[in-house]
Amino acid sequence: MVGFNLLIFVSLAYVGFLFLVAFWGDRQARTGHGGWLRAPIIYTLSLSIYCTAWTFYGAVGYAARSGLEFVTIYLGPTLVMVGWWWVLRKLVRIGRAQRITSIADLISSRYGKSNLLGVLVTLLAVIGTTPYIALQLQSVVLSFSVFAQQGGEGLADPEATAFWVAVGLAAFTVLFGTRNLDANERHHGVVTAIAVEAVVKLVALLAVGIFVVWGVSGGPADIVRTIEASPIDRWDLQGPRWATMIFLSAAAFLTLPRMFQVLVVENVDEKQLATASWAFPFYMFLMSLFVVPIAVVGLEILPDGNPDLFVLTVPLHFEQGGLAMLTFLGGFSSATSMVIVAAIALSTMVSNHIVMPIWLSARSGGAAMSGDVRQVVLLSRRMSIAGVLGLGWLYYHLSGGSEALASIGLISFAGVAQVLPSMIGGLFWRGATRVGAALGLTVGFAVWAYALFLPSFGDAGMMTARVLAEGPWGIGWLRPQAFFGVEGMDPVVHAIFWSMVLNTGCFVLGSLLSFPRPIERLQGAQFVNVFEHSRTAQGWTRGNAESEDLLVMAQRIMGASQAQALFQEESARQGKDGYLPDTTPDFLRILERELSGSVGAATAHAMVGQIVGGAAVSVDDLMAVADETQQILEYSSQLEAKSEELARTARQLQEANEKLTSLSIQKDAFLSQISHELRTPMTSIRAFSEILKEGEMAVEDTRKYSGIIQDEAIRLTRLLDDLLDLSVLEAGQVTLNVQSGNLTDVLDRAVSAASTVRDGRPLSIKRTPSREDVALRTDTDRLAQVFINLIANASKYCDSAKPRLAISVVEQGGRRHVDFVDNGTGIPPESQVVIFEKFSRLSDQQKAGGAGLGLAICREIMSKLGGGITYLPGQGGAAFRVTLPL
Amino acid sequence: MTRRPTTFLARDTYRRRRLIDGLRVLPFLGALLFLVPLLGAETTGRATAYAGMYLFAAWFLLIVGAALMIRALARAPGGVGADPLEPGSRGDEV
C-alpha cells in the first residue's frame, strides 16, 4: 500500500532529482564536457516528449475503447522518421543554416521574415497547445487522485493540485528554459532531464506490460486468449479514420511546437537525426507493445474502472505498490516533459513574435538607445512561460476536468497540423508566397475551429446541438460536421479533410495569384535550395550603420563578452584592430543571424534594420544593382568594341604604311623610268634631227628619219596626254559626256579598238552576247576607254601561249559587273594592292609601251562614273571586275 | 580468387546513392504495409490479436530495415550526410 504522503514525497524527490540532472547537464555543456550531449541517443530520447501523458495513460484507454486504432498515433511519426531523408533532413539543415528558433520563426523567416505570419502561427500554436497542457495537468491530478482514493481519503481539491503542479512546472521551465539566451536556443539542461524522463516512462510502461503479460496472465498465448474474450476482440477498422489518423499524427509530429523544438532547434548534429530515424520508431514501438495486453487485462479485472487509468489501477489492484509508484512517475514524467518543452517553445514564439515587436515599436528610440534588451527578452520569455501555463490551468479550470478532455489530443493535433501546407510548401516550392501562406493558415485555422474545436465544448460552447443539426442560421451546407451537405463522415475525419483541403487550396491559389516581395524570393531560394548553398544571402546594403551602435545593441542581446568576441573576430577578419569592424553587408548578415538565434529572425531583422536605417534589400536596391551590373556589362562590351576598332585601325594604318612605302619605292623607280621613257624618244628625236640638219641625204632616208621623229613625238605626246588625263581626272575637273548606250556596243567598240595582237600571238576573246544587252546611261566613251585599257592589258601582259580573255557580265547584289579574266599567271598577291596606283608597273616589259598609268586612269574614270574597278583574285589568271554605274 | 577488374570507378559513391534511394523508398513501403489492413475491411471483421501481430511485425520490420540502411550508410564514404556547417566536413553530393 502506498500512502498518499509517500507519493507526494516521492514525486517531490523525483522533481528534485530532475532539477539536479538538468543543473548538471547545463553545467556539463557550459564547461565544455558536454560531448555526450551530442550523442544520438540523447537526441532520440528527447524526441520522446511526443509521448505525453495522453499517450502514456490515454493509449490504453484508447485501445480499450477502439482497439488497435491507437497505434496510428505512432505509425504516422514512424513514417516521418523513417522518411527523414525527405523532409526532416532539409528541415534540420534549414533550422541550422537560418538559426530558426521555433516553428513560427520558420514560417515567418521563409516568407520574407514576415511578422504577420509569425504572429499567426504563434496564436495557432497557443490555441492548439493550451488544451493539451490542460490535459497533462488533468492526467497528473487524476493519477494523484487514484492514490488518494486508494488511501481512502480522496483528493481534497483537484484544482488546487493542478494549480500547484502548474506553478512547479513553470518554475522548472523558467529556471532551465530561460537560463541564458543561448545563441542557438539550445537547452542542454532541459534536454538532459527530458532524456532521463524518457527512460523512466519507457521503463515504467514496459514494467507494467511485463507484469501484466507474465505476472497476471500466463504469457503471450494467454494474452491472446484474453484478447479473444475481450470486448475488443474484433477489430472494427474504419478505413478513412485509420488513414486520416496516420496522416494527422505524421503532420502533427512535424508541426507541433514542442516537437519542432526538440527535432530542429535542439538538434546539434545531423548524425543524431540519422540514428533517431530508426531508434525513435523503435522507442514508440516499445511504448505501444504492451498497450493492448494492459487494456484487455484491465477490462477483464476492472470492468467498471476508467480505462485511461488502467496503467495505474491494474498494478494497484494486484497490490504492486512499487510498480504503481514507478508507473506514476512515468506518467508524471510524460506530463512534465511535454509541458516544459511546450512552454519553452511557446514562450520563445510569444516573446519573439508578439512581445518583442510590440516592445520595439513602443520604444521608438531604436534598439541601440533603449534599455537592456537581454533582460527584456528574458523577462518576456519568463512571463510567456507563466502565461502559457496559466492558460493551460485556466482551460483545465473552465472545462472542469471533464471527460471531454480525452478527445482534446486529436483536436489539438488537427489544429497545429494547419501549419503543414505552408511548411512543406515553403520547403519545396519556391513559388510559395506570404499571401498564400497567410490565407491558407487563416482558412485552415477557421475551418478547424468551426468544425472541430468549438463543437468539442458541447452545448456549453457556441455550437449548440441545433447548430450542429441544422447549420448556423439554418444554412444546411454550413453544418459544422457536414460541409456542403456531405454527411456520414466521422467528425474528426470531416474536419481534417476539409480544413486540409481548403487550407492547401487557399495556400496554392494565394501563392499563384500573388507576387512575392524581393526578400521573400531571396528567403524562398535559401530554403528550397538549402543543400546547394548553406549560407544566408539576405543582403544588407551598406547603410549608415555605426558599428558602435551595433555593438551596443548586440551586447544587450547576446551578452557583452560574446558580442565583443564576435566583433573582434570580424575586425580581425577585415584586418583591423579593436572591436569596431566596418559594417559591411557581410558582417551585418552574420550579426543578424547571431541575433536571430536569440530573438528570432523577424525581430533580429527589425533591430538591425533600426540601426542600419531600414536598408534591407528593397526592389529599388535590386534594380540598382541590376542596372549597375548591366552598365558594367555594357561598358565592358563598349571597351571591347573600341579596342577591336583600334586594332582594326592599326591594321589599316599598317597596311597604308606598307602601301605608302611600296609606292614611294615605285615612285622612285618610276621617276627613273619616266626619265628613261622621256629620254629614249628625245634621244632618237635629237639624233635623227641632227642627221636631218646635216642634210645631204636621199629623200627616202629623209622621209624615214622624219617618220621616226614623228613616231617618237607621238609617243611622247601620248605619254604626256596620259599624265595630263590622269591629273585632270584626279583633280575632278573632268566633264562627263553622259549619253544613252548599250553595253554590247561599248564592248564591241572597245574590242575592235584595242590592239589584240602581240608578238604574233592573237588574243582570243570570249564573250556572252546574250548577257551583254544592258542599257546604259553614262559617258560611254570613257567606259569604252576603260574596257580598251583592260583588253589591251590582257593582250600585253597575258603570258599564256594561247592567250584568251573571257569577258562576262554578272549580276550580284543588285549591281552589274563586267569581268575581264585572262588565262595568264595573274598578278601576285603582294602586287594586287598597288596595281591601281599611278606609275605602278609590275614588270620591266618595256615593250608594253605604257607608263603604268592605264589602271590608275581606269580607276579614276570608274569612280567618276559612279562605278568601280577592282582586282578579282582567285580566277586562274589576271581578272578585273568593272562595276557598272547604276 | 582475385576480383575481376571493373571499369566502373566510383562504385562506392554509386552504392551510397542507391542506399539513399532505398531510404527514400522506405516511408512509402511503410505506408503500404500500414494501409494493407484497409483492403477488405468492410466485408470481414478481423481478430484484434492477429491483426495486431501483423501490424507490430510490419512495424518492427520497417525499423530493422531502416536501422540496417542507416548503418550501411554511416559506413559508406560520405557518411550519413555531412553538414557543411560543421567544421572539417564536406558537403554531400546527391
Coordinates of C-alpha atoms in Angstrom, one line a residue, chain A residues 38 67-68 70-71 74-76 78-80 82-86 89 93 96-97 224 227-228 232-240 242-243 246 268-271 274-275 277-279 281-286 288-290 292 531 534 593, chain B residues 16 20 23-32 34-39 41-42 44-57 59-60 62-64 66-68 70-71 73 79-86 89 91-92 94:
Chain A
R38 CA 25.6 15.4 -28.7
G67 CA -8.9 -1.5 -30.3
L68 CA -5.9 -1.1 -32.5
F70 CA -4.3 3.8 -31.0
V71 CA -1.2 2.7 -33.0
Y74 CA 2.7 6.2 -33.5
L75 CA 2.6 5.0 -37.1
G76 CA 2.5 8.5 -38.6
T78 CA 7.3 6.4 -37.7
L79 CA 6.8 7.1 -41.3
V80 CA 8.1 10.7 -40.9
V82 CA 11.9 6.6 -41.4
G83 CA 11.5 9.1 -44.3
W84 CA 13.8 11.6 -42.7
W85 CA 15.8 12.0 -45.9
W86 CA 12.8 13.7 -47.5
R89 CA 16.9 16.4 -43.1
R93 CA 19.6 21.8 -42.2
R96 CA 20.7 25.3 -38.5
A97 CA 21.6 27.5 -41.5
V224 CA -4.2 -13.8 -27.0
I227 CA -8.0 -10.6 -26.2
E228 CA -10.3 -13.1 -27.9
I232 CA -12.3 -5.5 -28.4
D233 CA -11.7 -8.9 -29.9
R234 CA -13.0 -7.8 -33.3
W235 CA -11.1 -5.0 -34.9
D236 CA -13.6 -2.6 -36.2
L237 CA -11.4 -1.0 -38.8
Q238 CA -12.8 2.3 -40.3
G239 CA -10.7 2.9 -43.4
P240 CA -11.0 6.7 -43.7
W242 CA -7.4 4.8 -40.0
A243 CA -5.7 6.6 -42.9
I246 CA -1.9 8.2 -39.6
V268 CA 23.2 19.8 -32.8
D269 CA 24.3 17.4 -35.5
E270 CA 22.7 15.8 -38.4
K271 CA 24.0 12.4 -37.5
A274 CA 20.1 9.5 -38.8
T275 CA 20.2 7.4 -35.7
S277 CA 15.3 7.8 -37.7
W278 CA 15.1 4.2 -36.6
A279 CA 15.7 4.5 -32.9
P281 CA 10.3 4.5 -34.1
F282 CA 11.7 1.7 -32.0
Y283 CA 11.0 3.7 -28.8
M284 CA 7.4 4.2 -29.9
F285 CA 7.2 0.5 -30.8
L286 CA 8.2 -0.5 -27.3
S288 CA 2.9 0.6 -27.6
L289 CA 3.9 -3.1 -27.5
F290 CA 2.0 -3.8 -24.2
V292 CA -3.4 -3.9 -25.9
F531 CA 21.7 22.0 -49.8
S534 CA 24.0 26.8 -46.9
R593 CA 22.0 35.6 -37.9
Chain B
R16 CA 25.8 5.2 -51.4
I20 CA 19.9 6.8 -50.1
L23 CA 16.0 5.3 -47.6
R24 CA 13.7 7.4 -49.7
V25 CA 11.5 4.5 -50.7
L26 CA 11.2 3.2 -47.1
P27 CA 8.4 5.6 -45.9
F28 CA 6.3 4.5 -48.9
L29 CA 6.9 0.9 -48.1
G30 CA 5.9 1.6 -44.5
A31 CA 2.7 3.4 -45.6
L32 CA 1.9 0.5 -47.9
F34 CA 0.3 0.1 -42.6
L35 CA -2.5 0.6 -45.1
V36 CA -2.8 -3.0 -46.2
P37 CA -5.4 -3.9 -43.5
L38 CA -7.7 -1.5 -45.2
L39 CA -8.2 -3.9 -48.0
A41 CA -12.0 -4.2 -44.1
E42 CA -15.7 -3.6 -44.9
T44 CA -14.8 -9.1 -43.0
G45 CA -14.1 -8.3 -39.4
R46 CA -10.6 -9.1 -38.1
A47 CA -9.3 -10.5 -34.9
T48 CA -7.6 -7.9 -32.9
A49 CA -4.9 -10.3 -31.7
Y50 CA -3.8 -11.4 -35.2
A51 CA -4.2 -8.0 -36.9
G52 CA -2.1 -6.6 -34.0
M53 CA 0.6 -9.2 -34.6
Y54 CA 0.7 -8.3 -38.3
L55 CA 0.9 -4.6 -37.5
F56 CA 3.7 -4.9 -35.0
A57 CA 5.6 -7.3 -37.2
W59 CA 6.4 -2.1 -37.8
F60 CA 9.4 -4.0 -36.5
L62 CA 10.4 -1.3 -41.1
I63 CA 12.5 -0.3 -38.1
V64 CA 15.1 -3.1 -38.7
A66 CA 15.8 1.5 -41.5
A67 CA 18.5 0.6 -38.9
L68 CA 20.4 -1.6 -41.3
I70 CA 21.5 3.8 -41.8
R71 CA 24.3 1.5 -40.5
L73 CA 25.1 4.5 -45.0
G79 CA 28.6 9.1 -44.0
V80 CA 25.0 9.9 -43.3
G81 CA 25.2 13.3 -45.0
A82 CA 27.9 15.6 -43.8
D83 CA 26.8 19.0 -42.6
P84 CA 28.6 21.9 -44.3
L85 CA 28.2 24.0 -41.2
E86 CA 30.2 21.6 -39.2
S89 CA 33.3 18.3 -43.1
G91 CA 29.1 18.9 -48.3
D92 CA 27.3 15.8 -49.6
V94 CA 23.1 13.9 -54.1

